[in-house]
Structures are given as C-alpha cells and as structure tokens.
Coordinates of C-alpha atoms in Angstrom, one line a residue:
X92 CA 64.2 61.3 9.0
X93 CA 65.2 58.3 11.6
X94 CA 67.3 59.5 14.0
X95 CA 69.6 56.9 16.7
X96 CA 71.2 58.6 19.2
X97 CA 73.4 56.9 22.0
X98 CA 74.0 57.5 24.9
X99 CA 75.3 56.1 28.3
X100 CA 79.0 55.0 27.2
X101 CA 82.5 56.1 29.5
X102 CA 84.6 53.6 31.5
X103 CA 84.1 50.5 33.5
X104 CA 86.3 48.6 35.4
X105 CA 86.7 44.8 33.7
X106 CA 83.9 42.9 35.3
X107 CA 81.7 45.5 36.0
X108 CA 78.2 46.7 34.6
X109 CA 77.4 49.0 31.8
X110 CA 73.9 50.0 30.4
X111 CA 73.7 51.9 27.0
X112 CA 70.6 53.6 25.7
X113 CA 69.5 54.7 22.1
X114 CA 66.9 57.2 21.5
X115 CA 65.0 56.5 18.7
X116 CA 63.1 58.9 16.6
X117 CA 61.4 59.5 13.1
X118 CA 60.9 56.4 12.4
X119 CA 57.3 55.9 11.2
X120 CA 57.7 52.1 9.8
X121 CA 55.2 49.6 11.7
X122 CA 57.8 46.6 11.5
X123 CA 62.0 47.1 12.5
X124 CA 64.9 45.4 13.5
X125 CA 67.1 47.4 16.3
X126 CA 70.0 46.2 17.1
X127 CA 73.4 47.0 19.0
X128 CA 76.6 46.5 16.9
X129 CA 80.6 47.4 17.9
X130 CA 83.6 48.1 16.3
X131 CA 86.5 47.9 18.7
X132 CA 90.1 49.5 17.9
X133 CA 91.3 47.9 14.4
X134 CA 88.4 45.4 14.2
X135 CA 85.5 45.3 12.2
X136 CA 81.7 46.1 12.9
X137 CA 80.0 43.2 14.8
X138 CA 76.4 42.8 15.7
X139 CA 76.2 41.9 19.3
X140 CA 71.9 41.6 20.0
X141 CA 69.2 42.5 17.9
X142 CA 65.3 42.6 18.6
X143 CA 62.6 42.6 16.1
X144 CA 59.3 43.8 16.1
X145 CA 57.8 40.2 17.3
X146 CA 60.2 40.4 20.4
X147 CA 62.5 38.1 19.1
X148 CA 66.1 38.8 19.9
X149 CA 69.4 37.4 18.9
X150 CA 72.9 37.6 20.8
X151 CA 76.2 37.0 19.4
X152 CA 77.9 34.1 21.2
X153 CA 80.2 35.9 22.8
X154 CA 78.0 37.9 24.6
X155 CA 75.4 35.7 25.5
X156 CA 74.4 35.3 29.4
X157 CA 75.9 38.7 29.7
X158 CA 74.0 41.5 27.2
X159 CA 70.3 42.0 27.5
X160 CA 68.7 44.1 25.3
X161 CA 65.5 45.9 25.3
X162 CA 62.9 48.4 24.2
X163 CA 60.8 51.0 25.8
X164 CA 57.8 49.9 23.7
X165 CA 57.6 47.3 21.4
X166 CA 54.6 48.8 20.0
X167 CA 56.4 51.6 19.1
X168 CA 60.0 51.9 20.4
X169 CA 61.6 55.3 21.4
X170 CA 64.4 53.8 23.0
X171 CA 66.7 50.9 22.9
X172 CA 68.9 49.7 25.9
X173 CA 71.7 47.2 26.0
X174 CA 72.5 46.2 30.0
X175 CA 75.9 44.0 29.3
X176 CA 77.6 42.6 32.9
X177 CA 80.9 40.9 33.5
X178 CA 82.7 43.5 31.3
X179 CA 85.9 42.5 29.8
X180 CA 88.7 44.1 28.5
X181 CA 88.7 43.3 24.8
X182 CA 85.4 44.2 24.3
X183 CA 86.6 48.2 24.5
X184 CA 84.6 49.5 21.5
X185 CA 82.6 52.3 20.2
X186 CA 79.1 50.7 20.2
X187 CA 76.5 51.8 17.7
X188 CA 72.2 51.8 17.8
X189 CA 70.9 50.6 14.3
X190 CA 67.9 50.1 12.7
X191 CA 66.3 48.1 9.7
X192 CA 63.2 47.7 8.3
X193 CA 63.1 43.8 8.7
X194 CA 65.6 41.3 9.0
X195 CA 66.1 37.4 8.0
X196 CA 67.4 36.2 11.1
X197 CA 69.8 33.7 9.4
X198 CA 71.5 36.4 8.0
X199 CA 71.8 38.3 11.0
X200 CA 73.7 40.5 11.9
X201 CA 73.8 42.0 8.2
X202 CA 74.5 45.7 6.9
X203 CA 72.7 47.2 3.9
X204 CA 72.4 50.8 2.6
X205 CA 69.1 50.7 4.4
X206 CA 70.7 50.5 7.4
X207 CA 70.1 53.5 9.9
X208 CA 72.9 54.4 12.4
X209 CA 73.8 56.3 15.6
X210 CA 76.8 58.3 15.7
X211 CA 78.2 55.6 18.3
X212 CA 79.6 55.9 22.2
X213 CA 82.9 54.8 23.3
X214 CA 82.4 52.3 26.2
X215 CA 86.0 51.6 27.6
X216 CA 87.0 48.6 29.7
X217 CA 90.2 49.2 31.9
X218 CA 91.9 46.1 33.9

C-alpha cells in the first residue's frame, strides 16, 4: 500500500521561504514519477515540479527559478521535498505529494487512476 504524507505547510509572509516534505512509503516499484501538484481556493489541480527516477525534473513556468525539488534517495526515495522562495500571494494552496509509476514528460503534469496521493497541506501566503 503506497502511502504520501505531507508535511511542513502553515503561513508565510509574501516573499518569504517555505520547504514542504512528503514521506513516502510502500511503494516497492523500481521506476516513479513524484511530483508536487496545488489546488488553490476555486482553481483546479496544477502540477508545479516533478522528478523521475533518472533525476529528471520538470517545473511549471510559473514557478521556475523559485521551487526546487528533491529526493532523499533516488535510488530509493522515502521522502520528497519542495524548497519554493519568493512566496507570493496567489499561490495560497493546499499542495499535494503524488506519485506514478512512469510518466511521458510531454504529457506532464497528467492525472490517472494510477495516480497515488497525499492527503495535502495548506501553505498560506499573507501580504
């Protein structure tokens, strides 16, 4: 049973720091995606970085510069971490750990029924 749990969301004052971290578990497959996705207030879900099990990584523009994201062990990842700086406002979301077996990066970020998910943390950007 794969398991995603977040952690590390609360508030942040707009161009400030905020590091998120997923623990991974259960998850026995040798290849993956994990990625970081948001759904903000009356939005839809967005991907905003992804890594694959070759260390490739993809950012959505609008975070690019700003989100890093990483693993513990690419070998065999128990944690994700997303380190996004220079905060802003609008991106006030609950942001959600994922996982996939494999991904077409052309297609990314994609959702499927294969799709594993965290239960999310609220990361809150105040002026």
């Amino acid at each position: 049973q794969v398991q995603l749990v977040e952690s590390g969301g609360g508030s942040v004052q707009s161009g400030g720091s905020l590091r998120l971290s997923c623990a991974v578990s259960g998850y026995t497959y040798s290849s993956y995606c994990l990625a970081w996705f948001r759904q903000a207030p009356g939005k839809e879900r967005e991907g905003v970085a992804a890594i694959d099990d070759y260390g490739s990584t993809r950012y959505a523009d609008s975070v690019k510069g700003r989100l890093s994201i990483s693993l513990d062990n690419a070998d065999n990842p128990n944690a994700l971490y997303h380190q996004m700086n220079s905060l802003k406002q609008e991106e006030t979301a609950m942001y959600y750990c994922a996982a996939e077996r494999s991904v077409v990066w052309s297609k990314w970020p994609d959702e499927d029924e294969e799709t594993y998910w965290g239960q999310g943390t609220q990361e809150t950007v105040s002026s």
